[in-house]
Amino acid sequence: MLVRQLTCRTSLLNMNRARVCPNMARPSSDMAEFRQSFSTAQSIVIITGAGVSAESGVPTFRGAGGYWRKWQAQSLATPEAFSRNPSRVWEFYHYRREVMLTKRPNPAHLAIAACEERLGKQGRKVTVITQNIDELHRRAGSRNVLQIHGSLFQTRCLTCAHQEDNYQSPICGALQGKGAPDPDTEEAPIPVEQLPRCDQSGCRGLLRPAVVWFGEALDSDVLARAEKELDSCDLCLVVGTSSVVYPAAMFAPQVASRGVPVAEFNLEDTPATRRFRFHFLGPCGTTLPAALARHPTEPDSPPPHLSAVLTCPLSSRVRCPHVSAVLTCPRSSPVRGPHLSAVLTCPLSSPVRGPHLSAVLTCPLSSPVRGPHLSAVLTCPRSSPVRCPHLSAVLTCLLQSPVPVNQSSAAP
């Protein structure tokens, strides 16, 4: 079992390095061998880090580029920094929130979401344990996600401890136009009473980002759920993580110590690489889709399973990037290819003020299917106004050839 008292303070895996013999053989990079393990696994845990989202253009704030203005980003992600200067910290997180509203899930996120949906229909399980706070896994369609470091789009009240989703852009009027990362930006502190405030009845307490800062303990409930999945999985993937941040750095080695296959997908070796059975070098957006694609031994899936991603191509204000979309197929008989009509609607009636969102729907099936009678529903978890209900839709199918049909039953 993991030690719950561990915090997210960055620390090198000195103990693990000491235990690993320098002459230990490198892990296998045989994809066919990994795919064999994948084909029989019933409970798969996928641990993801900043490297996954970096391919979506999300700043990692690590290494030489880890600065916002003249401050090292990690120095702003502490309770002490927020206590000293809540205005500066909120500007930093406002900048990150606004950047994230312009990003979209990449092929690695989509492959994980498609795998979870496909295997779920077979009675198999995929759990994502992510260190990322950007919610790109959820936006890609993943449902079984444990965000061990919290979310950029959640807030917690320092007075009443109420926690909730918040996708407002900006989160408060005083942050409008703030957060520029240029080191020459002149700092103009925002009065604390104008910073984000709790809207619970009679509270009005100061809000903070609901993320785990350096020096803070992880949420015990989330950590307990992660422990349970790690203790019961029969395959583990470590994707885009440096393996230096505790306690996530010990998750995969703990699984490997049980004799369970662990596969690392990264651009380089990490301190834990030689503890794993598999290691695949390269961009996660290239290596992961191939690793998680439908295995020939899997049963045919009913057509077609679409994953939906809503993205905002603009950097303007958006109160909520999650809107509702309904897609239907106008054909009632087998047809060649996904001839879809899309009806995109917003369940709210608020005035349009912001950018036009686009809905991108992709089909993860790679084998021919009959009659794409498709429907996908995206729902909005918020009841607050959405600034842009006018959406455009882009529909794509990953099928590589026309769908073979029985000519006698084909539509004219």
CSV table of C-alpha atoms in Angstrom, one decimal:
chain,number,residue,atom,x,y,z
A,1,MET,CA,0.0,0.0,0.0
A,2,LEU,CA,1.1,3.5,-0.7
A,3,VAL,CA,2.0,5.9,2.2
A,4,ARG,CA,-0.8,8.5,2.2
A,5,GLN,CA,1.4,11.0,4.1
A,6,LEU,CA,3.6,11.6,1.0
A,7,THR,CA,3.2,15.0,-0.6
A,8,CYS,CA,3.8,16.1,-4.2
A,9,ARG,CA,7.1,17.7,-3.4
A,10,THR,CA,9.5,17.0,-6.3
A,11,SER,CA,12.1,14.4,-5.3
A,12,LEU,CA,14.5,12.2,-7.3
A,13,LEU,CA,14.0,8.5,-6.9
A,14,ASN,CA,17.2,8.0,-5.0
A,15,MET,CA,16.0,4.8,-3.3
A,16,ASN,CA,14.9,3.3,-6.6
A,17,ARG,CA,18.2,4.2,-8.3
A,18,ALA,CA,20.0,2.5,-5.5
A,19,ARG,CA,18.0,-0.7,-5.9
A,20,VAL,CA,18.5,-0.9,-9.7
A,21,CYS,CA,21.7,-2.7,-10.8
A,22,PRO,CA,23.6,-0.7,-13.4
A,23,ASN,CA,23.9,-3.9,-15.5
A,24,MET,CA,20.1,-4.6,-15.5
A,25,ALA,CA,19.0,-5.3,-19.0
A,26,ARG,CA,17.1,-2.6,-20.8
A,27,PRO,CA,13.3,-3.1,-21.1
A,28,SER,CA,11.9,-4.6,-24.3
A,29,SER,CA,10.8,-2.3,-27.1
A,30,ASP,CA,9.0,-5.1,-28.9
A,31,MET,CA,5.5,-3.8,-29.7
A,32,ALA,CA,4.2,-7.2,-30.7
A,33,GLU,CA,5.1,-8.6,-27.3
A,34,PHE,CA,3.5,-5.6,-25.5
A,35,ARG,CA,0.3,-6.1,-27.6
A,36,GLN,CA,0.1,-9.7,-26.5
A,37,SER,CA,0.1,-8.5,-22.9
A,38,PHE,CA,-2.5,-5.9,-23.8
A,39,SER,CA,-4.8,-8.4,-25.5
A,40,THR,CA,-5.2,-10.4,-22.3
A,41,ALA,CA,-5.3,-7.6,-19.7
A,42,GLN,CA,-8.6,-7.2,-17.9
A,43,SER,CA,-7.7,-4.1,-15.7
A,44,ILE,CA,-5.3,-1.6,-17.2
A,45,VAL,CA,-4.0,1.5,-15.4
A,46,ILE,CA,-2.5,4.3,-17.5
A,47,ILE,CA,-0.4,6.8,-15.5
A,48,THR,CA,0.1,10.1,-17.4
A,49,GLY,CA,2.3,13.1,-16.9
A,50,ALA,CA,3.1,16.5,-18.5
A,51,GLY,CA,4.6,14.8,-21.6
A,52,VAL,CA,1.2,13.8,-22.8
A,53,SER,CA,-0.2,17.3,-22.7
A,54,ALA,CA,3.0,18.9,-24.0
A,55,GLU,CA,2.1,17.5,-27.5
A,56,SER,CA,-1.1,19.6,-27.3
A,57,GLY,CA,1.0,22.7,-26.8
A,58,VAL,CA,0.5,22.9,-23.0
A,59,PRO,CA,3.4,24.6,-21.3
A,60,THR,CA,5.1,22.2,-18.8
A,61,PHE,CA,6.8,24.9,-16.7
A,62,ARG,CA,9.8,22.6,-16.2
A,63,GLY,CA,13.5,23.1,-16.7
A,64,ALA,CA,15.0,26.2,-18.2
A,65,GLY,CA,11.6,27.4,-19.6
A,66,GLY,CA,9.8,27.0,-16.3
A,67,TYR,CA,9.3,30.7,-15.7
A,68,TRP,CA,6.2,32.9,-15.7
A,69,ARG,CA,7.4,36.5,-15.9
A,70,LYS,CA,10.5,36.6,-13.6
A,71,TRP,CA,9.3,33.9,-11.2
A,72,GLN,CA,10.0,30.2,-11.4
A,73,ALA,CA,6.6,28.6,-11.9
A,74,GLN,CA,7.1,26.1,-9.1
A,75,SER,CA,7.7,28.9,-6.6
A,76,LEU,CA,4.2,30.2,-7.3
A,77,ALA,CA,2.5,26.8,-6.8
A,78,THR,CA,2.8,26.8,-3.0
A,79,PRO,CA,0.4,27.7,-0.1
A,80,GLU,CA,3.0,30.2,1.1
A,81,ALA,CA,3.1,32.0,-2.2
A,82,PHE,CA,-0.7,32.3,-2.2
A,83,SER,CA,-0.7,33.6,1.3
A,84,ARG,CA,2.0,36.2,0.6
A,85,ASN,CA,0.6,37.4,-2.8
A,86,PRO,CA,-2.8,35.9,-3.8
A,87,SER,CA,-3.1,38.4,-6.7
A,88,ARG,CA,0.2,37.2,-8.3
A,89,VAL,CA,-0.8,33.6,-7.9
A,90,TRP,CA,-4.3,34.1,-9.3
A,91,GLU,CA,-2.8,36.0,-12.3
A,92,PHE,CA,-0.5,33.0,-13.0
A,93,TYR,CA,-3.4,30.5,-12.8
A,94,HIS,CA,-5.6,32.8,-14.8
A,95,TYR,CA,-3.0,32.7,-17.6
A,96,ARG,CA,-2.8,28.9,-17.4
A,97,ARG,CA,-6.6,28.6,-17.6
A,98,GLU,CA,-6.9,30.9,-20.6
A,99,VAL,CA,-4.1,29.0,-22.4
A,100,MET,CA,-5.9,25.7,-21.7
A,101,LEU,CA,-9.1,27.0,-23.3
A,102,THR,CA,-7.2,27.2,-26.6
A,103,LYS,CA,-5.8,23.7,-26.5
A,104,ARG,CA,-7.3,20.4,-27.6
A,105,PRO,CA,-6.6,16.8,-26.8
A,106,ASN,CA,-4.0,15.1,-29.0
A,107,PRO,CA,-3.9,11.6,-30.5
A,108,ALA,CA,-2.6,10.2,-27.2
A,109,HIS,CA,-5.5,11.5,-25.2
A,110,LEU,CA,-8.0,10.3,-27.9
A,111,ALA,CA,-6.4,6.8,-28.1
A,112,ILE,CA,-6.7,6.4,-24.3
A,113,ALA,CA,-10.4,7.5,-24.4
A,114,ALA,CA,-11.2,5.3,-27.3
A,115,CYS,CA,-9.5,2.3,-25.6
A,116,GLU,CA,-11.5,2.9,-22.4
A,117,GLU,CA,-14.8,2.9,-24.3
A,118,ARG,CA,-14.0,-0.1,-26.5
A,119,LEU,CA,-12.7,-2.3,-23.7
A,120,GLY,CA,-15.5,-1.3,-21.4
A,121,LYS,CA,-18.0,-2.8,-23.8
A,122,GLN,CA,-16.0,-6.1,-23.4
A,123,GLY,CA,-16.1,-6.1,-19.6
A,124,ARG,CA,-12.6,-4.8,-19.3
A,125,LYS,CA,-11.4,-1.8,-17.4
A,126,VAL,CA,-9.1,1.2,-18.2
A,127,THR,CA,-8.3,3.7,-15.4
A,128,VAL,CA,-6.3,6.9,-16.0
A,129,ILE,CA,-4.3,8.2,-13.1
A,130,THR,CA,-3.0,11.6,-14.2
A,131,GLN,CA,-0.7,14.2,-12.7
A,132,ASN,CA,-2.0,16.8,-15.2
A,133,ILE,CA,-4.4,19.5,-14.1
A,134,ASP,CA,-5.6,20.5,-17.6
A,135,GLU,CA,-8.6,18.1,-18.0
A,136,LEU,CA,-7.6,17.1,-21.5
A,137,HIS,CA,-8.3,13.5,-20.7
A,138,ARG,CA,-11.9,14.3,-19.8
A,139,ARG,CA,-12.3,16.5,-22.8
A,140,ALA,CA,-11.0,13.6,-25.0
A,141,GLY,CA,-13.8,11.4,-23.6
A,142,SER,CA,-12.2,9.5,-20.8
A,143,ARG,CA,-14.6,8.8,-18.0
A,144,ASN,CA,-12.6,6.8,-15.4
A,145,VAL,CA,-10.0,9.5,-14.6
A,146,LEU,CA,-8.3,10.2,-11.2
A,147,GLN,CA,-6.8,13.7,-11.2
A,148,ILE,CA,-4.4,13.3,-8.3
A,149,HIS,CA,-3.1,16.9,-8.5
A,150,GLY,CA,-6.6,18.4,-9.0
A,151,SER,CA,-7.9,20.6,-11.8
A,152,LEU,CA,-7.3,24.1,-13.2
A,153,PHE,CA,-11.0,24.3,-13.7
A,154,GLN,CA,-12.0,23.7,-10.1
A,155,THR,CA,-11.9,26.1,-7.2
A,156,ARG,CA,-12.0,25.7,-3.4
A,157,CYS,CA,-13.2,28.3,-0.8
A,158,LEU,CA,-10.7,29.0,1.9
A,159,THR,CA,-13.6,29.9,4.3
A,160,CYS,CA,-16.3,27.2,3.8
A,161,ALA,CA,-14.2,24.6,1.8
A,162,HIS,CA,-16.8,24.4,-0.9
A,163,GLN,CA,-15.3,23.0,-4.1
A,164,GLU,CA,-16.8,23.2,-7.6
A,165,ASP,CA,-16.1,23.3,-11.3
A,166,ASN,CA,-15.5,26.7,-12.7
A,167,TYR,CA,-15.0,27.3,-16.5
A,168,GLN,CA,-15.7,31.1,-16.5
A,169,SER,CA,-13.3,33.1,-18.6
A,170,PRO,CA,-12.1,35.2,-16.9
A,171,ILE,CA,-13.0,33.7,-13.6
A,172,CYS,CA,-13.6,37.2,-12.2
A,173,GLY,CA,-13.8,40.7,-13.8
A,174,ALA,CA,-10.6,41.9,-12.1
A,175,LEU,CA,-8.5,39.3,-14.0
A,176,GLN,CA,-9.7,40.4,-17.4
A,177,GLY,CA,-6.6,41.1,-19.5
A,178,LYS,CA,-4.3,40.0,-16.7
A,179,GLY,CA,-1.7,37.3,-16.5
A,180,ALA,CA,0.6,38.2,-19.4
A,181,PRO,CA,3.8,36.0,-19.0
A,182,ASP,CA,6.3,38.6,-20.4
A,183,PRO,CA,9.0,39.2,-17.8
A,184,ASP,CA,8.8,43.0,-18.6
A,185,THR,CA,5.1,43.1,-17.6
A,186,GLU,CA,4.6,45.7,-14.8
A,187,GLU,CA,2.9,44.1,-11.8
A,188,ALA,CA,-0.3,45.8,-10.7
A,189,PRO,CA,-1.6,43.9,-7.7
A,190,ILE,CA,-5.4,43.3,-7.6
A,191,PRO,CA,-7.1,44.1,-4.3
A,192,VAL,CA,-7.8,40.9,-2.5
A,193,GLU,CA,-11.5,41.7,-2.2
A,194,GLN,CA,-11.7,41.7,-6.1
A,195,LEU,CA,-10.1,38.3,-6.5
A,196,PRO,CA,-12.4,35.2,-7.1
A,197,ARG,CA,-14.9,34.9,-4.3
A,198,CYS,CA,-17.2,32.0,-3.1
A,199,ASP,CA,-20.8,32.4,-4.3
A,200,GLN,CA,-22.3,30.1,-1.6
A,201,SER,CA,-25.0,31.8,0.4
A,202,GLY,CA,-23.5,34.2,3.0
A,203,CYS,CA,-19.9,33.1,2.4
A,204,ARG,CA,-17.9,35.4,0.0
A,205,GLY,CA,-14.7,33.7,1.1
A,206,LEU,CA,-11.5,33.9,-1.1
A,207,LEU,CA,-11.3,31.1,-3.6
A,208,ARG,CA,-8.1,29.3,-4.6
A,209,PRO,CA,-7.4,26.9,-7.4
A,210,ALA,CA,-8.3,23.4,-6.4
A,211,VAL,CA,-4.9,22.0,-7.3
A,212,VAL,CA,-2.4,20.3,-5.1
A,213,TRP,CA,0.5,22.7,-4.5
A,214,PHE,CA,4.0,21.7,-3.6
A,215,GLY,CA,4.2,20.8,0.1
A,216,GLU,CA,0.5,19.8,0.2
A,217,ALA,CA,-0.8,16.2,0.7
A,218,LEU,CA,-2.9,14.6,-2.0
A,219,ASP,CA,-6.6,14.1,-1.5
A,220,SER,CA,-6.9,11.0,0.6
A,221,ASP,CA,-10.0,9.7,-1.2
A,222,VAL,CA,-8.4,10.1,-4.6
A,223,LEU,CA,-5.2,8.5,-3.4
A,224,ALA,CA,-7.1,5.6,-1.9
A,225,ARG,CA,-8.9,5.0,-5.2
A,226,ALA,CA,-5.6,5.1,-7.0
A,227,GLU,CA,-4.1,2.6,-4.6
A,228,LYS,CA,-7.0,0.2,-5.2
A,229,GLU,CA,-6.6,0.3,-9.0
A,230,LEU,CA,-2.8,-0.1,-8.8
A,231,ASP,CA,-3.1,-3.0,-6.5
A,232,SER,CA,-5.5,-4.9,-8.8
A,233,CYS,CA,-4.4,-4.0,-12.3
A,234,ASP,CA,-2.7,-6.6,-14.6
A,235,LEU,CA,-1.1,-4.1,-17.0
A,236,CYS,CA,0.2,-0.6,-16.4
A,237,LEU,CA,1.3,2.1,-18.8
A,238,VAL,CA,3.4,5.1,-17.8
A,239,VAL,CA,3.0,7.8,-20.4
A,240,GLY,CA,4.9,11.1,-20.6
A,241,THR,CA,6.0,11.3,-17.0
A,242,SER,CA,9.4,12.1,-15.7
A,243,SER,CA,9.1,9.7,-12.7
A,244,VAL,CA,10.5,12.2,-10.3
A,245,VAL,CA,7.4,13.6,-8.6
A,246,TYR,CA,6.2,11.7,-5.5
A,247,PRO,CA,4.0,9.9,-4.9
A,248,ALA,CA,3.2,9.3,-8.6
A,249,ALA,CA,6.9,8.3,-9.1
A,250,MET,CA,6.4,5.2,-7.1
A,251,PHE,CA,3.1,4.1,-8.6
A,252,ALA,CA,4.5,2.1,-11.6
A,253,PRO,CA,7.6,0.6,-9.7
A,254,GLN,CA,5.1,-0.6,-7.1
A,255,VAL,CA,3.1,-2.4,-9.8
A,256,ALA,CA,6.3,-3.8,-11.4
A,257,SER,CA,7.3,-5.2,-8.0
A,258,ARG,CA,4.2,-7.5,-8.2
A,259,GLY,CA,5.4,-8.9,-11.5
A,260,VAL,CA,2.8,-7.0,-13.5
A,261,PRO,CA,4.0,-5.9,-17.0
A,262,VAL,CA,4.7,-2.1,-17.0
A,263,ALA,CA,5.3,-0.2,-20.3
A,264,GLU,CA,6.8,3.2,-20.4
A,265,PHE,CA,6.1,5.6,-23.2
A,266,ASN,CA,8.4,8.7,-23.2
A,267,LEU,CA,10.8,10.8,-25.2
A,268,GLU,CA,13.7,9.7,-23.0
A,269,ASP,CA,14.7,7.4,-20.2
A,270,THR,CA,13.7,8.1,-16.7
A,271,PRO,CA,15.1,7.1,-13.3
A,272,ALA,CA,12.6,4.2,-13.3
A,273,THR,CA,13.0,2.9,-16.9
A,274,ARG,CA,15.0,-0.2,-16.0
A,275,ARG,CA,12.4,-1.4,-13.6
A,276,PHE,CA,9.9,-1.8,-16.3
A,277,ARG,CA,9.3,-4.6,-18.8
A,278,PHE,CA,8.7,-2.4,-21.9
A,279,HIS,CA,10.0,1.0,-23.0
A,280,PHE,CA,8.9,2.8,-26.1
A,281,LEU,CA,10.8,6.0,-27.2
A,282,GLY,CA,9.0,8.6,-29.2
A,283,PRO,CA,6.2,11.1,-29.1
A,284,CYS,CA,3.2,9.7,-27.1
A,285,GLY,CA,0.9,10.9,-29.9
A,286,THR,CA,2.6,8.5,-32.2
A,287,THR,CA,3.5,5.5,-30.1
A,288,LEU,CA,0.3,5.2,-27.9
A,289,PRO,CA,-2.4,5.0,-30.6
A,290,ALA,CA,-0.6,2.0,-32.1
A,291,ALA,CA,-0.2,0.4,-28.7
A,292,LEU,CA,-3.8,0.8,-27.7
A,293,ALA,CA,-5.5,0.0,-31.0
A,294,ARG,CA,-8.0,-2.8,-31.3
A,295,HIS,CA,-6.3,-6.2,-31.1
A,296,PRO,CA,-7.2,-8.8,-33.7
A,297,THR,CA,-8.4,-11.1,-30.8
A,298,GLU,CA,-10.9,-8.5,-29.6
A,299,PRO,CA,-14.6,-9.2,-30.5
A,300,ASP,CA,-16.2,-7.0,-33.1
A,301,SER,CA,-17.7,-3.9,-31.7
A,302,PRO,CA,-21.1,-2.6,-32.7
A,303,PRO,CA,-20.7,0.3,-35.0
A,304,PRO,CA,-19.6,2.9,-34.5
A,305,HIS,CA,-18.3,4.3,-31.3
A,306,LEU,CA,-17.5,7.9,-31.6
A,307,SER,CA,-15.4,10.0,-29.2
A,308,ALA,CA,-16.2,13.7,-29.1
A,309,VAL,CA,-13.9,16.5,-28.3
A,310,LEU,CA,-15.0,20.1,-28.0
A,311,THR,CA,-12.3,22.7,-28.5
A,312,CYS,CA,-12.1,26.5,-28.6
A,313,PRO,CA,-9.9,27.7,-31.5
A,314,LEU,CA,-9.8,31.2,-30.2
A,315,SER,CA,-8.4,32.8,-27.1
A,316,SER,CA,-11.3,35.0,-26.4
A,317,ARG,CA,-13.7,34.7,-23.4
A,318,VAL,CA,-15.6,31.5,-23.0
A,319,ARG,CA,-17.7,30.8,-19.9
A,320,CYS,CA,-17.9,27.1,-20.5
A,321,PRO,CA,-16.2,24.9,-23.2
A,322,HIS,CA,-18.6,22.0,-22.6
A,323,VAL,CA,-21.7,22.3,-24.6
A,324,SER,CA,-24.2,19.8,-25.9
A,325,ALA,CA,-24.1,18.3,-29.3
A,326,VAL,CA,-26.4,15.7,-31.0
A,327,LEU,CA,-25.3,13.9,-34.1
A,328,THR,CA,-27.5,11.6,-36.1
A,329,CYS,CA,-27.3,9.6,-39.3
A,330,PRO,CA,-30.0,10.4,-41.8
A,331,ARG,CA,-29.7,7.0,-43.5
A,332,SER,CA,-31.7,4.0,-42.4
A,333,SER,CA,-29.9,1.4,-44.5
A,334,PRO,CA,-26.3,0.3,-44.9
A,335,VAL,CA,-24.2,3.0,-46.7
A,336,ARG,CA,-20.7,3.5,-47.8
A,337,GLY,CA,-19.0,5.6,-45.2
A,338,PRO,CA,-20.3,7.9,-42.4
A,339,HIS,CA,-22.7,10.2,-44.1
A,340,LEU,CA,-23.8,12.2,-41.1
A,341,SER,CA,-25.9,15.2,-40.4
A,342,ALA,CA,-25.0,17.2,-37.4
A,343,VAL,CA,-27.3,19.2,-35.2
A,344,LEU,CA,-25.3,21.2,-32.6
A,345,THR,CA,-27.3,22.9,-29.9
A,346,CYS,CA,-26.7,24.9,-26.8
A,347,PRO,CA,-29.1,24.1,-23.9
A,348,LEU,CA,-28.8,27.6,-22.6
A,349,SER,CA,-30.4,30.7,-24.0
A,350,SER,CA,-27.8,33.3,-23.0
A,351,PRO,CA,-26.6,36.0,-25.4
A,352,VAL,CA,-23.7,35.1,-27.7
A,353,ARG,CA,-20.6,37.0,-26.7
A,354,GLY,CA,-17.6,34.8,-27.3
A,355,PRO,CA,-15.7,32.7,-29.8
A,356,HIS,CA,-17.2,30.0,-31.9
A,357,LEU,CA,-16.4,26.5,-30.7
A,358,SER,CA,-15.9,23.5,-33.0
A,359,ALA,CA,-16.9,20.0,-32.2
A,360,VAL,CA,-14.5,17.3,-33.6
A,361,LEU,CA,-15.9,13.8,-33.7
A,362,THR,CA,-13.7,10.8,-34.7
A,363,CYS,CA,-14.3,7.2,-35.1
A,364,PRO,CA,-11.7,4.9,-33.5
A,365,LEU,CA,-12.8,1.8,-35.3
A,366,SER,CA,-10.1,0.6,-37.8
A,367,SER,CA,-12.1,-2.3,-39.3
A,368,PRO,CA,-15.0,-2.1,-41.8
A,369,VAL,CA,-18.4,-1.8,-40.3
A,370,ARG,CA,-21.9,-1.9,-41.7
A,371,GLY,CA,-24.3,1.0,-41.7
A,372,PRO,CA,-22.9,3.9,-39.6
A,373,HIS,CA,-26.1,4.8,-37.8
A,374,LEU,CA,-24.5,7.1,-35.4
A,375,SER,CA,-25.5,9.2,-32.5
A,376,ALA,CA,-23.3,11.0,-29.9
A,377,VAL,CA,-24.4,13.2,-27.1
A,378,LEU,CA,-22.3,15.7,-25.3
A,379,THR,CA,-23.7,17.3,-22.2
A,380,CYS,CA,-22.9,20.4,-20.3
A,381,PRO,CA,-22.2,19.8,-16.5
A,382,ARG,CA,-22.8,23.5,-15.7
A,383,SER,CA,-25.9,25.5,-15.3
A,384,SER,CA,-24.3,28.9,-15.7
A,385,PRO,CA,-24.5,30.9,-18.9
A,386,VAL,CA,-22.4,29.8,-21.9
A,387,ARG,CA,-21.2,32.7,-24.0
A,388,CYS,CA,-21.2,31.0,-27.3
A,389,PRO,CA,-24.0,28.6,-28.3
A,390,HIS,CA,-23.2,28.8,-32.0
A,391,LEU,CA,-21.0,25.8,-32.9
A,392,SER,CA,-19.5,24.4,-36.1
A,393,ALA,CA,-18.9,20.7,-36.5
A,394,VAL,CA,-16.2,18.8,-38.2
A,395,LEU,CA,-16.9,15.1,-38.6
A,396,THR,CA,-14.1,12.6,-39.5
A,397,CYS,CA,-13.9,8.9,-39.6
A,398,LEU,CA,-10.7,6.9,-39.2
A,399,LEU,CA,-11.9,4.1,-41.5
A,400,GLN,CA,-9.3,3.8,-44.2
A,401,SER,CA,-11.5,2.3,-47.0
A,402,PRO,CA,-15.2,2.4,-48.0
A,403,VAL,CA,-17.5,0.3,-45.9
A,404,PRO,CA,-18.3,-2.9,-47.7
A,405,VAL,CA,-22.1,-3.5,-47.9
A,406,ASN,CA,-24.5,-6.0,-49.3
A,407,GLN,CA,-25.4,-4.4,-52.6
A,408,SER,CA,-29.0,-5.8,-52.4
A,409,SER,CA,-29.6,-3.9,-49.2
A,410,ALA,CA,-27.6,-0.8,-49.9
A,411,ALA,CA,-29.4,2.5,-50.1
A,412,PRO,CA,-29.9,3.8,-53.6
